[in-house]
CSV table of C-alpha atoms in Angstrom, one decimal:
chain,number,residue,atom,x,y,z
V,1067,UNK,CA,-28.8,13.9,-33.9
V,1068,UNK,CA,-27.3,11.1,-35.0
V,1069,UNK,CA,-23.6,9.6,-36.6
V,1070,UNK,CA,-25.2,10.4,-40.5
V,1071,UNK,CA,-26.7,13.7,-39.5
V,1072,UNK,CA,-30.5,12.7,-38.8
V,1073,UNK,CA,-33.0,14.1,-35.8
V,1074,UNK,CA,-35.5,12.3,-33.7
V,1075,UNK,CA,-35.9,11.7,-29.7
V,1076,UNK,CA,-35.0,8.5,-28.0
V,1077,UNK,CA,-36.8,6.1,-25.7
V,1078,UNK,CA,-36.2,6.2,-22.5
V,1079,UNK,CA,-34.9,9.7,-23.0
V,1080,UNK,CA,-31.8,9.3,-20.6
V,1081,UNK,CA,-29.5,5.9,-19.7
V,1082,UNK,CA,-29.9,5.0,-16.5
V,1083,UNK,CA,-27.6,3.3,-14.5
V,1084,UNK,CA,-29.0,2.6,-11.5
V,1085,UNK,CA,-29.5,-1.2,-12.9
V,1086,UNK,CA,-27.4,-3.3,-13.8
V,1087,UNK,CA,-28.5,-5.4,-16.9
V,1088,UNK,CA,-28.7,-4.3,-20.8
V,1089,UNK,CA,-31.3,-2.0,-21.8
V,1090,UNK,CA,-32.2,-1.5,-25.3
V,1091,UNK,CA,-33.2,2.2,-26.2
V,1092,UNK,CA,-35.1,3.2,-29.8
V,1093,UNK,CA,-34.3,6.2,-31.8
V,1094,UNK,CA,-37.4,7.5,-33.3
V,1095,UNK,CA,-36.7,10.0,-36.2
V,1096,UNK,CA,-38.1,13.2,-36.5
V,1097,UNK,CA,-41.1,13.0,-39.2
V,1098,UNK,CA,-40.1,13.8,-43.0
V,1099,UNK,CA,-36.2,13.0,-42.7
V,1100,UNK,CA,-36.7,9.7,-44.3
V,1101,UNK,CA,-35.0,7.5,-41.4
V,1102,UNK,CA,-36.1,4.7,-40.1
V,1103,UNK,CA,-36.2,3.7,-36.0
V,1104,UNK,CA,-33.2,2.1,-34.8
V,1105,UNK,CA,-32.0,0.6,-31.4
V,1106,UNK,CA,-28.9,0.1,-29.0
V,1107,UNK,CA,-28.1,-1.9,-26.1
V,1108,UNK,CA,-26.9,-0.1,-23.3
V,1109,UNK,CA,-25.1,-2.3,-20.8
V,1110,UNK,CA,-24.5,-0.9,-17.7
V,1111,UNK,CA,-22.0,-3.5,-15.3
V,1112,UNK,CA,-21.1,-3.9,-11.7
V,1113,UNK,CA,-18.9,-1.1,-10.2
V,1114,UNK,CA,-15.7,-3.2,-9.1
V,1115,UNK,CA,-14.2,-2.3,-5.7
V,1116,UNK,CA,-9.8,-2.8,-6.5
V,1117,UNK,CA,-8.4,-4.7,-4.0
V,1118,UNK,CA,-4.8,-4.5,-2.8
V,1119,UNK,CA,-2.2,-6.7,-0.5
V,1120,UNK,CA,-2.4,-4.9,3.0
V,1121,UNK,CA,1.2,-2.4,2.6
V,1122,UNK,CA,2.7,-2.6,6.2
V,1123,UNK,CA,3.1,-1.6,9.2
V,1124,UNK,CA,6.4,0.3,8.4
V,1125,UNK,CA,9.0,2.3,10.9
V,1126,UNK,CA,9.8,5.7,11.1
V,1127,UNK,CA,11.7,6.7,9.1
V,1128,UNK,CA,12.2,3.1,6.7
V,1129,UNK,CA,12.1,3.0,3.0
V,1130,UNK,CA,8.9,2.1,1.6
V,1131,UNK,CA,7.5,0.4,-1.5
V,1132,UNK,CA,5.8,2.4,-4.0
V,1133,UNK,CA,1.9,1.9,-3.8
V,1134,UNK,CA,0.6,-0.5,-6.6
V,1135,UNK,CA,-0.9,1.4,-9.4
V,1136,UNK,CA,-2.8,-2.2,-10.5
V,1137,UNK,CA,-5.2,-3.7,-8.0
V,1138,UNK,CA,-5.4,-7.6,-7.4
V,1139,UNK,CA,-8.6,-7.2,-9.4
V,1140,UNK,CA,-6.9,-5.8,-12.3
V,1141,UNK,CA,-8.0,-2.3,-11.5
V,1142,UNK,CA,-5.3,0.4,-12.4
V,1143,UNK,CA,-5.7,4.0,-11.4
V,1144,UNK,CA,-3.6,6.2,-9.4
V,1145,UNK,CA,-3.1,7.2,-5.5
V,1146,UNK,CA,-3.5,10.5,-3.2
V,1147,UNK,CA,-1.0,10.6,-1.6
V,1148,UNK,CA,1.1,9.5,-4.6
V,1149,UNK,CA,3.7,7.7,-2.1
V,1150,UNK,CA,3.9,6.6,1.5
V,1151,UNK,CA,5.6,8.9,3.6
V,1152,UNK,CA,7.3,7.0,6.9
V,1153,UNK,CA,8.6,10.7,8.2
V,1154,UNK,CA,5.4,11.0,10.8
V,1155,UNK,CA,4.5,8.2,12.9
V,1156,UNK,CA,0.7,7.3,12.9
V,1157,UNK,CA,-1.5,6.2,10.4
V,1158,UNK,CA,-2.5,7.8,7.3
V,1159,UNK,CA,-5.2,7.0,4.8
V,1160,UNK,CA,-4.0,6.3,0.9
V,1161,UNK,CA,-6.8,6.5,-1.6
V,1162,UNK,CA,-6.8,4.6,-4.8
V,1163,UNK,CA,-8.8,6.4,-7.2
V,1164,UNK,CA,-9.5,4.2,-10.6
V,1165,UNK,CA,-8.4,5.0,-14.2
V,1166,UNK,CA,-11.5,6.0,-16.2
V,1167,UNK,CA,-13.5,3.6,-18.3
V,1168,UNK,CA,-13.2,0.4,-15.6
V,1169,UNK,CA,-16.3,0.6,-13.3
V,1170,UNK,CA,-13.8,0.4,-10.5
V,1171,UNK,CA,-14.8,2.6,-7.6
V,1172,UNK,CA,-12.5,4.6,-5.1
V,1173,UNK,CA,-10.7,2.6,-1.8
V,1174,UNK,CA,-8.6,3.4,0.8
V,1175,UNK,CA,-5.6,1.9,2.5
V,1176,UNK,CA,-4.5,3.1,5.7
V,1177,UNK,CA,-0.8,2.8,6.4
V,1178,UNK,CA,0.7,2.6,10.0
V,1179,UNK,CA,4.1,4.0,10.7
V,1180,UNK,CA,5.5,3.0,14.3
V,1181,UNK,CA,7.7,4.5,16.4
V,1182,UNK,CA,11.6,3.0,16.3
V,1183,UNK,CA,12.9,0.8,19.4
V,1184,UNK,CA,16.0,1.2,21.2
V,1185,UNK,CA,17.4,-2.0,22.5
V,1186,UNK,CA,18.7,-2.1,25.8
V,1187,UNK,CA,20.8,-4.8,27.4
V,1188,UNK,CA,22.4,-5.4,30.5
V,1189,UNK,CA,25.8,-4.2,30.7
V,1190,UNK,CA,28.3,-6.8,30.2
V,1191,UNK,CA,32.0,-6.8,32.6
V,1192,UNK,CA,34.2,-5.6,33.0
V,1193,UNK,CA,36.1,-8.7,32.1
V,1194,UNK,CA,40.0,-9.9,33.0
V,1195,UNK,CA,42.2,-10.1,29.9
V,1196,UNK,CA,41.9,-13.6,28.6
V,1197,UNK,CA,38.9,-14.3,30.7
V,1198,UNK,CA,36.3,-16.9,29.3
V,1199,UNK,CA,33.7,-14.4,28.0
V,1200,UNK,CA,29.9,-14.6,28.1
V,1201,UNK,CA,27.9,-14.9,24.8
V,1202,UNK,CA,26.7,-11.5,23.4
V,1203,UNK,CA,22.5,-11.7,23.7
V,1204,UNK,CA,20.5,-12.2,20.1
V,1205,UNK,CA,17.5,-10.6,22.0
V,1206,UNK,CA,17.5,-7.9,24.0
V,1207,UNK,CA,15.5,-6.7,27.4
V,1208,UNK,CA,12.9,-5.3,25.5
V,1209,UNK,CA,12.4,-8.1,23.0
V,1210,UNK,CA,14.5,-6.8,19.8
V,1211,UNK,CA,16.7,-9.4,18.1
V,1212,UNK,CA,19.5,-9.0,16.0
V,1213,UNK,CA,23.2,-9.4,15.6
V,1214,UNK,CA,26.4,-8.3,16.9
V,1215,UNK,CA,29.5,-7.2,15.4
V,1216,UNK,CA,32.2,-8.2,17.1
V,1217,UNK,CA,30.6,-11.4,16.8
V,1218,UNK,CA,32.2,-12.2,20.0
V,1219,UNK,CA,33.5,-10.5,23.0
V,1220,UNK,CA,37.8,-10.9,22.7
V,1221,UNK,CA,39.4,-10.9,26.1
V,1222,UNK,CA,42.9,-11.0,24.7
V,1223,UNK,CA,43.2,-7.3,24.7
V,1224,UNK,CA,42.9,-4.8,27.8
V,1225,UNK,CA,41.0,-1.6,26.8
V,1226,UNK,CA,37.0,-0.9,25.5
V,1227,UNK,CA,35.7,-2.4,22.2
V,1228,UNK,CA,32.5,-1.1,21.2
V,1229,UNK,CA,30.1,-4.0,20.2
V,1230,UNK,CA,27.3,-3.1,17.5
V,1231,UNK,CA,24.1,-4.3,17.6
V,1232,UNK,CA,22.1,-4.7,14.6
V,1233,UNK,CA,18.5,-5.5,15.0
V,1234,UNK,CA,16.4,-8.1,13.0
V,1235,UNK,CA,14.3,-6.6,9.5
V,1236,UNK,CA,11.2,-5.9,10.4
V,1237,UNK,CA,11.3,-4.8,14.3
V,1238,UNK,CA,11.5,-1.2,14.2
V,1239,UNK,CA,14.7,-1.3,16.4
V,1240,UNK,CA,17.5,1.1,16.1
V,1241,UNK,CA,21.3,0.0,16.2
């Protein structure tokens, strides 16, 4: 039935998408209604697969971006799970399900969370008050790098001074 209240059958009965292209259909009226036959063009387009900048691997535990809600492609739709959790290590697969309306088709993302890295050095002294002292390593053993605070080791006072490491962004170590 159409818009202005008038019966009839179209041609080809169903819109199939299957190809893409235009297809026009024709709306026959039912005889004695007084209508005449009309058409429309049916376009059916290209789904679009949404593409997305590869989110990273991330550490246990770290603070993670919140998942784009607009592809590269200009896609916008929504994800399940909503955000990344770094709690477990592994690798867990984020799917990006399009807004309606935007021929975009469902992805994934999978998203790697490692496992945090202790540094280890090799034990420094004991040193003699006012000795010259080595340099504190900006790598350690297991290839972490970082900085420590004390900058320096300070000879001019007898007793322990805990030196902090802090590693590098991006490494996965632990202080």
């Amino acid at each position: 039935t159409s818009t202005n209240g008038i019966t009839g059958t179209w041609s080809p009965a169903t819109i199939n998408t299957s190809v893409v292209g235009t297809t026009t259909y024709t709306f026959t009226p039912t005889a004695g209604q007084c209508g005449t036959p009309t058409t429309m063009d049916i376009v059916i387009t290209t789904q679009v697969t949404p593409t997305f900048t590869q989110v990273g691997p991330f550490c246990q535990n770290a603070t993670a971006p919140l998942l784009p809600t607009t592809s590269n492609n200009g896609i916008t739709g929504t994800w399940n799970p909503a955000v990344i959790n770094t709690a477990t290590i592994g690798t867990t697969t984020y799917t990006f399900t399009p807004d309606a309306g935007q021929c975009g088709t469902p992805t994934t993302m999978d998203v790697v969370i490692t496992t945090q890295v202790t540094p280890t050095f090799t034990q420094l002294g004991p040193l003699c008050q006012n000795a010259t002292a080595p340099l504190l390593p900006t790598t350690s053993n297991n290839g972490i790098t970082g900085t420590w605070n004390p900058a320096v080791i300070n000879t001019s006072t007898i007793g322990t001074t805990t030196y902090t490491f802090t590693p590098d962004a991006g490494q996965c170590g632990t202080p």
